[in-house]
XYZ file of C-alpha atoms in Angstrom:
770
model
C 24.575 35.038 -38.504
C 22.710 33.106 -35.759
C 23.410 29.397 -36.235
C 21.140 28.159 -33.361
C 18.430 25.702 -34.429
C 14.967 27.039 -35.114
C 12.009 26.434 -32.795
C 10.534 23.975 -35.302
C 13.735 21.947 -35.356
C 13.990 21.944 -31.541
C 10.376 20.886 -31.156
C 11.017 17.668 -33.067
C 13.641 16.375 -30.631
C 12.451 18.106 -27.479
C 9.627 18.248 -24.989
C 8.400 21.844 -24.952
C 7.528 23.338 -21.568
C 5.971 26.783 -21.623
C 6.379 28.267 -18.139
C 4.248 31.161 -16.863
C 5.302 32.769 -13.583
C 2.640 34.939 -11.911
C 3.795 37.422 -9.259
C 2.352 40.249 -7.180
C -1.249 40.515 -6.052
C -4.369 42.429 -6.982
C -4.748 45.596 -4.909
C -7.355 47.693 -6.722
C -6.577 51.040 -5.114
C -2.788 50.829 -5.470
C -1.496 53.297 -8.037
C 2.195 52.414 -8.137
C 3.887 49.679 -10.130
C 7.185 48.354 -8.834
C 9.488 45.840 -10.455
C 11.634 43.216 -8.730
C 14.996 42.172 -10.218
C 17.069 41.023 -7.255
C 17.649 37.482 -8.413
C 17.194 34.769 -11.008
C 14.323 32.317 -10.646
C 15.068 28.650 -11.258
C 12.398 25.998 -11.700
C 12.992 22.254 -11.606
C 10.353 19.873 -12.904
C 9.935 16.599 -10.984
C 12.820 17.235 -8.552
C 14.183 14.031 -7.024
C 12.504 11.744 -9.544
C 15.855 10.393 -10.799
C 16.517 8.916 -7.352
C 13.113 7.256 -7.104
C 13.002 3.777 -8.698
C 9.196 3.823 -8.783
C 8.937 7.211 -10.469
C 7.304 7.247 -13.907
C 8.899 10.592 -14.766
C 12.379 12.114 -14.598
C 13.891 15.253 -13.157
C 14.586 18.135 -15.506
C 17.612 20.369 -15.449
C 17.050 23.766 -13.841
C 14.913 25.981 -16.054
C 16.503 29.396 -15.591
C 14.395 32.517 -16.115
C 17.180 35.004 -16.837
C 16.909 38.740 -17.230
C 13.353 39.057 -16.002
C 11.709 41.827 -13.967
C 8.673 40.885 -11.914
C 5.675 42.933 -10.733
C 5.388 43.169 -6.962
C 2.611 45.742 -6.358
C 0.201 44.425 -8.969
C -0.495 41.119 -10.609
C 2.016 40.410 -13.335
C 3.117 37.497 -15.491
C 6.315 36.552 -17.325
C 6.659 33.496 -19.530
C 9.448 31.578 -21.217
C 9.605 28.515 -23.406
C 12.023 25.715 -22.570
C 13.104 22.834 -24.797
C 14.067 19.668 -22.926
C 15.611 16.735 -24.795
C 12.996 14.001 -25.089
C 15.626 11.390 -24.317
C 15.784 12.724 -20.746
C 12.247 11.449 -20.243
C 11.099 14.288 -17.973
C 7.501 13.799 -19.029
C 4.468 15.068 -17.179
C 5.158 17.861 -14.645
C 3.973 16.261 -11.394
C 6.008 18.432 -9.050
C 7.957 21.678 -9.327
C 10.653 23.194 -7.185
C 11.142 26.954 -7.258
C 14.179 28.792 -5.937
C 15.878 32.139 -6.470
C 19.578 32.704 -6.969
C 20.585 36.121 -5.680
C 22.837 38.661 -7.325
C 24.983 39.509 -4.337
C 25.572 38.744 -0.684
C 22.687 36.823 0.861
C 23.007 38.727 4.131
C 22.482 42.103 2.443
C 19.098 43.781 2.388
C 16.849 41.965 -0.072
C 13.121 41.972 -0.707
C 11.279 38.665 -0.955
C 9.219 38.109 -4.081
C 5.549 37.104 -3.786
C 4.786 34.291 -6.241
C 1.113 33.578 -6.840
C 1.258 30.696 -9.264
C 3.347 28.807 -11.795
C 1.627 27.438 -14.872
C 3.259 24.970 -17.254
C 1.889 23.989 -20.657
C 3.096 20.579 -21.802
C 1.546 18.377 -24.466
C -1.182 21.019 -24.891
C -2.270 20.552 -21.270
C -2.135 23.352 -18.688
C -0.728 22.365 -15.292
C -1.449 24.971 -12.582
C 0.828 25.071 -9.530
C -0.638 27.447 -6.876
C 2.093 28.995 -4.697
C 0.813 32.077 -2.811
C 4.062 32.435 -0.924
C 7.264 34.436 -0.736
C 10.765 33.490 -1.851
C 13.968 35.313 -1.053
C 17.152 35.305 -3.178
C 19.890 32.968 -1.998
C 23.598 33.453 -2.594
C 26.269 31.543 -0.624
C 28.366 34.044 1.282
C 31.386 33.261 3.413
C 33.212 36.556 3.160
C 31.070 38.523 5.594
C 28.672 36.165 7.337
C 30.154 32.686 7.077
C 28.781 29.855 5.003
C 25.036 29.381 4.964
C 23.169 26.178 4.273
C 20.940 26.235 1.210
C 18.272 24.177 2.972
C 17.851 26.762 5.720
C 15.313 29.633 5.683
C 16.514 32.883 4.170
C 15.193 36.311 5.216
C 12.029 34.835 6.712
C 11.334 32.659 3.691
C 11.685 28.969 2.983
C 14.841 28.314 0.908
C 12.726 26.894 -1.919
C 9.129 25.964 -2.599
C 7.564 22.731 -3.830
C 4.148 22.460 -5.461
C 1.962 19.843 -7.056
C -0.481 20.776 -9.812
C -4.238 21.190 -9.790
C -6.155 19.951 -6.788
C -3.137 18.567 -4.937
C -3.394 15.236 -3.169
C -3.621 13.711 0.271
C -0.334 12.201 1.379
C -1.335 8.534 1.439
C -2.405 8.764 -2.211
C 1.171 9.451 -3.303
C 2.722 6.313 -4.752
C 5.853 8.001 -6.034
C 8.456 8.481 -3.342
C 10.029 11.644 -4.737
C 6.763 13.541 -4.145
C 6.454 12.226 -0.593
C 10.070 13.176 0.069
C 9.476 16.710 -1.160
C 6.356 17.122 0.978
C 8.138 15.863 4.093
C 11.078 18.154 3.424
C 8.798 21.138 3.016
C 6.885 20.392 6.225
C 10.077 19.997 8.258
C 11.289 23.402 7.078
C 7.967 25.099 7.810
C 7.726 23.447 11.246
C 11.095 24.921 12.128
C 9.814 28.357 11.109
C 6.417 28.179 12.877
C 7.001 27.139 16.512
C 4.303 26.967 19.173
C 4.343 29.185 22.242
C 2.188 28.901 25.360
C 2.017 31.239 28.305
C 0.314 30.467 31.593
C 1.370 33.590 33.489
C -2.084 34.067 35.026
C -3.738 30.913 33.733
C -4.017 28.870 30.545
C -4.653 30.654 27.245
C -4.664 29.559 23.599
C -1.352 28.552 22.065
C 0.172 31.091 19.693
C 3.130 31.512 17.390
C 6.542 31.639 19.070
C 7.595 35.146 18.029
C 7.304 38.215 20.240
C 7.647 40.809 17.482
C 5.715 41.072 14.258
C 8.826 41.912 12.236
C 10.430 38.624 13.328
C 7.648 36.515 11.813
C 8.360 34.459 8.693
C 7.394 36.521 5.681
C 4.473 34.253 4.769
C 2.894 34.933 8.175
C 3.128 38.686 7.770
C 0.721 40.880 5.868
C 1.311 42.032 2.369
C 2.854 45.480 2.379
C -0.354 47.322 1.505
C -2.003 46.240 4.767
C 1.130 46.961 6.812
C 1.124 50.520 5.474
C -2.602 50.974 6.159
C -2.359 49.607 9.724
C 0.621 51.797 10.551
C -1.147 54.831 9.091
C -4.241 54.215 11.258
C -2.157 53.904 14.424
C -0.175 57.067 13.655
C -3.274 59.069 12.722
C -5.111 57.927 15.848
C -2.194 58.843 18.121
C -1.873 62.252 16.492
C -5.550 62.947 17.262
C -5.294 61.880 20.898
C -1.953 63.453 21.800
C -3.075 67.130 21.680
C -5.826 66.457 24.232
C -3.438 64.592 26.540
C -0.762 67.267 26.135
C -3.326 69.951 27.015
C -4.033 68.206 30.328
C -0.332 67.965 31.181
C 0.161 71.688 30.567
C -2.995 72.582 32.505
C -1.893 70.487 35.470
C 1.557 72.106 35.457
C 0.001 75.553 35.767
C -2.580 74.571 38.323
C -5.500 72.298 37.610
C -6.367 70.239 34.569
C -9.696 70.954 32.933
C -12.327 68.289 33.591
C -13.859 67.793 30.179
C -17.076 66.012 31.047
C -20.000 65.808 28.686
C -22.783 67.960 30.156
C -25.754 66.159 28.647
C -26.678 63.592 26.008
C -27.297 66.467 23.610
C -23.817 67.815 24.347
C -22.331 64.374 23.697
C -24.236 64.005 20.431
C -22.775 67.269 19.193
C -19.261 66.232 20.282
C -19.739 62.797 18.698
C -19.917 64.290 15.221
C -16.792 66.355 15.845
C -14.857 63.404 17.336
C -15.954 61.065 14.541
C -14.718 63.479 11.896
C -11.515 64.058 13.865
C -10.572 60.359 13.970
C -11.520 59.734 10.349
C -14.795 57.851 10.702
C -16.783 57.389 7.513
C -19.840 59.625 7.208
C -22.090 56.560 7.171
C -20.679 55.398 10.526
C -21.245 58.833 12.054
C -24.785 58.923 10.680
C -25.565 55.461 12.065
C -24.052 56.405 15.422
C -26.374 59.408 15.575
C -29.316 57.122 14.804
C -28.317 54.969 17.776
C -28.030 58.116 19.896
C -31.642 59.030 19.254
C -33.071 55.686 20.426
C -30.532 53.977 22.728
C -32.502 54.747 25.906
C -35.499 52.704 24.719
C -35.821 49.166 26.066
C -36.717 47.628 22.667
C -33.492 49.105 21.278
C -31.528 47.569 24.159
C -33.086 44.208 23.267
C -32.536 44.679 19.544
C -28.824 45.269 20.078
C -28.616 42.029 22.058
C -29.681 40.085 18.948
C -28.449 42.386 16.178
C -25.450 44.128 17.737
C -21.785 43.113 17.758
C -22.092 40.823 20.803
C -25.052 38.657 19.821
C -23.422 35.467 21.100
C -24.046 35.215 24.864
C -27.810 34.763 24.971
C -29.474 31.658 26.497
C -33.089 30.639 27.019
C -33.994 30.251 30.694
C -35.204 26.699 31.306
C -35.031 27.078 35.076
C -34.110 30.097 37.179
C -30.603 29.857 38.594
C -29.395 31.200 41.927
C -28.291 34.350 40.107
C -31.904 35.532 39.920
C -33.491 34.071 43.064
C -33.101 37.226 45.155
C -34.569 39.526 42.523
C -37.129 37.613 40.513
C -39.906 37.776 43.120
C -39.845 41.581 43.038
C -40.167 41.855 39.276
C -43.076 44.232 38.526
C -46.037 42.687 36.777
C -46.119 45.360 34.074
C -42.697 44.413 32.673
C -43.929 40.921 31.709
C -47.333 42.089 30.447
C -49.109 40.988 33.640
C -48.184 37.348 33.080
C -46.953 34.916 35.694
C -43.164 34.459 35.566
C -43.465 30.654 35.726
C -45.784 30.734 32.716
C -43.326 32.911 30.835
C -40.524 30.425 31.561
C -42.594 27.381 30.625
C -43.575 29.135 27.360
C -39.866 29.563 26.602
C -40.000 33.369 26.491
C -37.446 34.324 29.140
C -33.767 34.666 28.238
C -30.574 35.613 30.019
C -27.042 36.882 29.541
C -24.669 36.280 32.428
C -21.337 38.079 32.253
C -20.471 37.709 35.939
C -18.498 34.488 35.553
C -16.424 35.915 32.726
C -15.520 38.947 34.864
C -14.658 36.923 37.984
C -11.393 38.178 39.481
C -11.035 41.083 37.038
C -10.009 44.211 38.940
C -11.130 47.809 38.458
C -9.283 49.889 35.879
C -8.191 53.486 35.517
C -4.408 53.374 35.997
C -3.900 55.471 32.869
C -6.687 57.916 33.701
C -4.380 60.582 35.113
C -2.096 60.433 32.091
C -5.079 60.858 29.788
C -7.364 63.235 31.684
C -5.181 64.897 34.319
C -7.069 63.162 37.152
C -6.726 59.788 38.838
C -9.970 57.906 38.388
C -11.375 54.479 39.164
C -13.077 52.756 36.261
C -15.438 50.223 37.776
C -15.661 46.579 36.753
C -19.176 45.504 37.635
C -20.584 42.001 37.468
C -23.685 42.514 35.346
C -26.360 40.081 34.155
C -29.671 40.649 32.396
C -33.002 38.871 31.908
C -34.886 39.523 28.669
C -38.521 38.854 27.857
C -40.216 37.967 24.575
C -43.500 39.857 24.763
C -46.665 38.732 22.987
C -48.322 42.112 23.529
C -45.764 44.313 21.781
C -45.230 44.679 18.023
C -42.772 42.018 16.819
C -39.938 44.480 16.208
C -40.276 45.748 19.801
C -41.055 42.435 21.460
C -37.619 41.573 22.894
C -36.966 43.711 25.982
C -34.911 43.659 29.202
C -36.914 43.099 32.401
C -34.304 42.613 35.140
C -30.648 43.588 35.570
C -28.425 42.284 38.327
C -25.365 44.360 39.318
C -22.622 43.523 41.814
C -19.516 45.529 42.702
C -17.670 42.418 43.833
C -14.223 44.027 43.870
C -15.343 46.317 46.701
C -17.434 43.712 48.507
C -20.748 45.471 47.879
C -23.989 43.443 47.853
C -25.803 42.692 44.622
C -28.618 44.942 43.483
C -31.563 44.343 41.137
C -33.097 46.840 38.739
C -36.396 46.825 36.861
C -37.939 48.931 34.078
C -40.262 51.717 35.238
C -43.820 52.165 33.996
C -44.051 53.375 30.398
C -45.450 56.774 31.406
C -42.661 57.652 33.860
C -40.881 60.904 32.795
C -37.242 60.687 31.713
C -36.265 62.977 34.576
C -37.708 60.590 37.166
C -35.063 58.899 39.371
C -36.586 55.455 38.709
C -36.190 55.964 34.946
C -32.623 57.214 35.390
C -31.735 54.354 37.760
C -32.914 51.826 35.163
C -31.003 53.678 32.421
C -27.861 53.698 34.592
C -28.245 49.971 35.297
C -28.419 49.316 31.550
C -25.251 51.360 31.104
C -23.434 49.287 33.715
C -24.505 46.124 31.897
C -23.274 47.567 28.588
C -19.975 48.549 30.232
C -19.466 45.014 31.526
C -20.453 43.639 28.144
C -17.869 45.884 26.435
C -15.048 44.059 28.215
C -16.539 40.601 27.644
C -17.132 41.411 23.990
C -13.747 42.955 23.184
C -11.599 40.244 24.781
C -13.924 37.232 24.787
C -16.172 37.434 21.746
C -13.765 39.331 19.514
C -10.160 38.603 20.458
C -10.367 35.096 21.969
C -13.146 33.564 19.849
C -12.479 35.391 16.564
C -8.670 35.868 16.760
C -6.723 33.769 19.281
C -8.666 30.613 18.491
C -8.197 31.097 14.740
C -4.449 31.457 15.226
C -4.372 27.959 16.718
C -5.988 26.615 13.554
C -3.578 28.516 11.303
C -0.412 27.446 13.123
C -1.412 23.787 13.019
C -2.279 24.089 9.329
C 1.138 25.475 8.421
C 2.950 22.901 10.553
C 1.060 19.797 9.482
C -0.479 20.204 6.041
C 1.776 20.295 3.010
C 1.091 23.196 0.663
C 0.025 20.565 -1.901
C -2.523 19.011 0.442
C -6.071 19.782 -0.789
C -7.095 20.878 2.698
C -4.197 23.317 2.914
C -5.341 24.755 -0.398
C -8.911 24.946 0.886
C -7.954 26.621 4.189
C -4.976 28.833 3.339
C -6.998 31.711 1.776
C -9.055 31.849 4.979
C -6.106 31.807 7.394
C -3.929 34.284 5.497
C -3.153 37.163 7.861
C -4.545 35.848 11.165
C -1.137 35.115 12.728
C 0.178 38.498 11.636
C -2.718 40.525 13.038
C -2.589 38.625 16.329
C 1.142 39.169 16.659
C 0.587 42.881 16.074
C -2.156 42.856 18.712
C 0.101 41.184 21.296
C 2.803 43.707 20.503
C 0.829 46.962 20.310
C -2.753 46.494 21.556
C -2.851 44.017 24.462
C 0.803 43.858 25.538
C 1.261 44.137 29.336
C 3.339 47.297 28.899
C 1.419 48.686 25.917
C -2.268 47.967 26.464
C -4.474 50.172 24.315
C -7.641 49.003 26.092
C -6.343 50.393 29.396
C -6.812 53.857 27.897
C -10.588 53.646 27.952
C -11.993 50.289 29.181
C -12.873 49.465 32.789
C -11.499 45.932 32.558
C -8.491 47.050 30.498
C -6.036 47.073 33.395
C -6.596 43.382 34.094
C -6.593 41.954 30.571
C -4.480 38.879 31.477
C -7.137 37.654 33.922
C -9.978 38.493 31.545
C -8.153 36.701 28.735
C -7.810 33.534 30.833
C -11.491 33.645 31.815
C -12.578 34.015 28.192
C -10.332 31.204 26.950
C -11.952 28.822 29.446
C -15.307 29.387 27.722
C -14.128 28.149 24.318
C -15.711 24.907 23.153
C -16.051 23.159 19.822
C -19.805 22.592 20.239
C -20.379 26.356 20.490
C -18.947 26.716 16.992
C -21.231 24.225 15.249
C -23.787 26.859 14.287
C -27.096 24.935 14.176
C -26.191 22.962 17.297
C -25.185 26.104 19.168
C -28.442 27.990 18.582
C -30.461 24.846 19.307
C -28.565 24.151 22.546
C -29.061 27.715 23.732
C -32.788 27.535 22.917
C -32.800 30.466 20.515
C -34.864 29.151 17.598
C -37.928 31.278 18.447
C -36.359 34.665 19.244
C -37.941 37.172 16.824
C -35.786 39.290 14.497
C -32.607 37.505 15.575
C -30.893 38.369 12.304
C -27.468 37.302 13.583
C -28.869 33.789 14.024
C -30.754 33.800 10.733
C -27.758 34.942 8.693
C -25.320 32.659 10.505
C -27.500 29.628 9.804
C -27.854 30.559 6.120
C -24.110 31.093 5.763
C -23.378 27.838 7.586
C -25.521 25.845 5.154
C -23.811 27.421 2.150
C -20.326 26.748 3.531
C -21.248 23.237 4.684
C -22.405 22.356 1.170
C -19.287 23.912 -0.348
C -16.925 22.073 1.993
C -18.722 18.776 1.380
C -18.212 19.170 -2.366
C -14.531 19.911 -1.822
C -14.024 16.971 0.539
C -15.763 14.612 -1.892
C -13.177 15.498 -4.529
C -10.289 14.263 -2.361
C -11.753 11.605 -0.049
C -13.767 8.718 -1.408
C -14.399 6.985 1.909
C -14.146 7.327 5.688
C -11.005 5.203 5.490
C -9.321 7.905 3.423
C -9.917 10.324 6.286
C -8.528 7.962 8.901
C -5.427 7.175 6.826
C -4.564 10.802 6.081
C -1.628 11.293 8.445
C -1.208 14.998 7.655
C -4.867 15.639 8.491
C -4.694 13.662 11.734
C -1.571 15.556 12.849
C -3.316 18.846 12.025
C -6.296 17.911 14.180
C -4.135 16.600 17.026
C -1.990 19.726 17.339
C -5.076 21.918 17.600
C -5.991 19.974 20.738
C -2.419 19.780 22.077
C -0.611 22.132 22.341
C -3.185 24.536 20.843
C -5.906 24.157 23.477
C -3.963 22.047 25.960
C -4.514 24.479 28.826
C -8.242 23.778 28.897
C -8.444 20.131 27.948
C -8.667 20.610 24.197
C -11.770 22.862 24.393
C -13.990 20.022 23.202
C -12.183 19.706 19.868
C -11.769 16.139 18.576
C -8.210 14.791 18.636
C -8.850 12.660 15.549
C -11.331 12.445 12.689
C -12.680 9.147 11.396
C -15.438 10.032 8.931
C -16.044 12.315 5.987
C -19.167 13.701 7.666
C -17.212 14.822 10.745
C -14.413 16.198 8.575
C -16.910 18.338 6.647
C -18.384 19.704 9.873
C -14.916 20.338 11.323
C -13.666 22.276 8.293
C -16.897 24.274 8.133
C -16.405 25.252 11.783
C -12.943 26.602 11.006
C -13.894 28.487 7.844
C -17.082 29.915 9.349
C -15.308 31.136 12.473
C -12.440 32.872 10.688
C -14.681 34.612 8.167
C -18.387 34.853 9.037
C -18.201 34.889 12.840
C -15.392 37.427 12.904
C -17.306 39.650 10.503
C -20.508 39.452 12.532
C -18.829 40.595 15.740
C -16.356 43.118 14.331
C -17.647 45.229 11.480
C -20.443 47.203 13.104
C -18.659 48.240 16.277
C -18.349 51.931 15.396
C -22.046 52.787 15.463
C -22.836 50.783 18.611
C -19.704 50.777 20.780
C -18.426 54.104 19.481
C -21.511 55.962 20.704
C -20.400 56.088 24.338
C -23.708 56.637 26.218
C -25.123 53.578 24.423
C -22.214 51.344 25.430
C -19.780 53.001 27.846
C -16.368 51.290 27.750
C -15.785 52.511 31.301
C -17.767 54.115 34.100
C -16.282 56.381 36.764
C -18.815 55.687 39.509
C -19.771 52.311 40.992
C -23.107 50.642 40.345
C -25.849 52.290 42.389
C -26.969 50.937 45.711
C -30.570 49.860 45.905
C -31.780 53.066 47.572
C -29.584 55.545 45.640
C -31.334 58.411 43.908
C -29.872 58.703 40.435
C -29.800 62.018 38.587
C -28.765 62.938 35.063
C -25.763 64.817 36.481
C -24.625 61.613 38.195
C -24.906 59.667 34.932
C -22.968 62.268 32.922
C -20.226 62.402 35.574
C -19.964 58.620 35.372
C -19.405 58.476 31.615
C -15.856 58.551 30.231
C -14.397 61.987 29.693
C -13.567 63.408 26.290
C -10.048 61.946 26.067
C -11.150 58.413 26.941
C -14.128 58.561 24.587
C -11.764 59.723 21.850
C -9.322 56.890 22.612
C -12.157 54.368 22.304
C -13.252 55.811 18.954
C -9.679 55.678 17.656
C -9.289 52.007 18.598
C -12.632 51.129 17.048
C -11.647 52.872 13.834
C -8.383 50.897 13.683
C -10.064 47.557 14.402
C -13.447 47.968 12.735
C -12.488 48.627 9.113
C -11.634 46.283 6.285
C -8.058 45.651 5.260
C -7.302 47.304 1.886
C -6.466 43.901 0.411
C -9.388 41.870 1.754
C -11.101 39.295 -0.411
C -14.865 38.866 0.019
C -17.265 36.031 -0.642
C -19.062 38.258 -3.156
C -17.245 40.776 -5.300
C -18.391 44.421 -5.414
C -16.312 46.246 -7.996
C -17.873 49.642 -7.266
C -16.531 49.435 -3.699
C -13.164 47.920 -4.750
C -14.108 44.670 -3.014
C -12.466 41.708 -4.704
C -14.095 38.287 -4.763
C -12.935 34.817 -3.740
C -11.563 33.659 -7.082
C -8.040 34.919 -7.508
C -7.071 34.202 -3.920
C -8.008 30.524 -4.095
C -5.319 27.846 -4.000
C -7.757 25.099 -4.945
C -7.282 25.544 -8.686
C -8.419 22.347 -10.390
C -11.381 22.742 -12.716
C -13.571 20.733 -10.336
C -12.493 22.761 -7.297
C -13.095 26.090 -9.009
C -16.510 24.770 -10.011
C -17.252 24.236 -6.306
C -16.150 27.785 -5.547
C -18.315 29.266 -8.293
C -21.394 27.402 -7.058
C -20.720 28.580 -3.506
C -20.379 32.189 -4.694
C -23.696 31.935 -6.580
C -25.435 30.818 -3.395
C -23.752 33.661 -1.511
C -25.061 36.124 -4.094
C -28.572 34.779 -3.511
C -28.213 35.328 0.243
C -26.931 38.855 -0.393
C -30.095 39.641 -2.360
C -32.309 38.190 0.383
C -30.626 40.301 3.062
C -30.861 43.418 0.901
C -34.641 42.951 0.569
C -35.010 42.338 4.306
C -33.335 45.658 5.112
C -35.661 47.789 3.006
C -37.249 50.414 5.248
C -35.224 49.510 8.356
C -34.175 52.411 10.604
C -30.842 50.665 11.140
C -30.020 48.019 8.541
C -28.555 44.675 9.588
C -26.305 43.880 6.649
C -23.045 43.082 8.394
C -23.405 39.411 7.398
C -24.348 40.070 3.811
C -21.746 38.061 1.843
C -20.542 41.165 0.026
C -19.425 42.454 3.456
C -17.777 39.238 4.681
C -14.006 38.973 4.166
C -12.903 35.393 3.700
C -10.249 35.764 6.395
C -9.445 37.723 9.567
C -7.105 40.659 8.977
C -8.454 43.268 11.443
């Protein structure tokens, strides 16, 4: 008969700690359920408190969770009750340490366990310890691999994890030394696992994590397995669709001459577009939208609309005074393109705007080195310096009022003089050489913009820059710091996706863009040029649009939605900051925060003087702005420039990624045959569509600002590490405001030929994972 004391008897002499361990993550489309049983989890309450004379609590013995199996594919929870002798004085759980003891040799193949949260009920109070990290089993082994130190990382994981409950705390608020000691210990371990790397092979670029291969990253910097599987599947499927076409050209060349698979007309391309879209797995809605673009892309109002509603809506400036760029062409601008107005009047009215890509493309050489491997023929893909002037017309309907009026082209690599191109009269037939010359000039601008967008707007601004923020966060903010808990859900995945990109998309010896993009062969130079353009002031949303003079541009939905999102996030961040900082002095004294800010400047942006980022913060107001910049950039900005690329960039005549003939000379007669022979061939167009499909879709485990259960889109709550009641209240209020913005955007899109809903909060992932 069992002689152990009953629970009632134990409860009299013991403190009762009910421990809930939450593992796995919510992946709504995952059908499998796997269990993990490779080790025994041990939890210590208030570790180190016995050695701290100022501590008001004591350290518990290890609470051992024996015989448990844990969910790893789906959210799961196990719980156990522990009775701790009251005489030990453990008291309130202010800190926990979590570690795993393995079953066998620590050098054998083991799978880390993802722990979401530990909850402890003591004295009828729930203490929530957010973890959101991986742990690997540890077993000392000297037989086959020598002794291993328990304080060293194991299998890409920290050897143990510390956590404080609830909202966490800033470091200088900690009066008890055992908590400070634990935080310092944790940061030293993480710093050793997340080193900086800088490369100035061509010129300075953003700092990045010091690992060359994705598989070498610490486990907490990698994706969860569901996204790894999806990414690998996309790459494999894309390659399998491209390889038959490439193989066909090799065989044809062996037997004589490879087939030149040009598109014969826009109608021919439109028919092929549907076939290619289906072949590479595009969604039907993307194909349908691409066809809509195909029907109207030649129209000047559509060119202007895509400047302010397309994926690269970030380079526009109001013209306050004409620069040298335009001096040689502005005097010849036809009166009809500016409604018969005087150009000086147009400028003084603030209705002339410009995009200048020439500086970004300076020194970038022509492409086409892979053309023979893809198409069977050696081709030159021309990098053209291309700039455009746009006019806000008073005479046109508002939705057609923003139009291009002058394009400057320069084939600088070949030493050719600049040329200027103007829109023809409205009644000029589409077969007329002046109409076709203007259309071809617009294509050359779009081609130049493709390179600037893909490397500058997308990779540098929305990826490389965000990696700097993430690395500094991991290295300088303890996981119990309230700002770490605020930022971590937004930076989850950015280091992993960038490492994959450096390994398989933009690597010098494995450059996917060189398969279809004119500037793809010279990505290192383009990358350096784009990094030089980074600046903190450009990321403060209201300031940026005001500085660029864009407040009056009609139907600039990218601006409108960015400003609305900024205000929501600014208010949310202010509420969060107010919970942890009572004064400006608290900001100044927060050493973890100051180190975080400093490392972003150096070494993060050291190569270009810190990119205008402050090297210290001294007020709550500036801290709120700074954090809003980071969160907005990694979520809203990335979404705005990435998740509508299929319909615009995937429809090749609208935005050619490469062109096989140089920009026309001023007296060239342009024909439709010349334009079609300039466009990328079938294989290159297919390669572009494959890359866009890989990059332009949501990760299967994204979290969104607004949940949409019907589309398997999970919301913010559940991924948050800020778990105090007050912090979750802030999150819920932010989500409510996001839902209001979603409804406003939905109403605005009613009746639109092409909806602009990319920045509707239900479509905005909270982080960057593609």
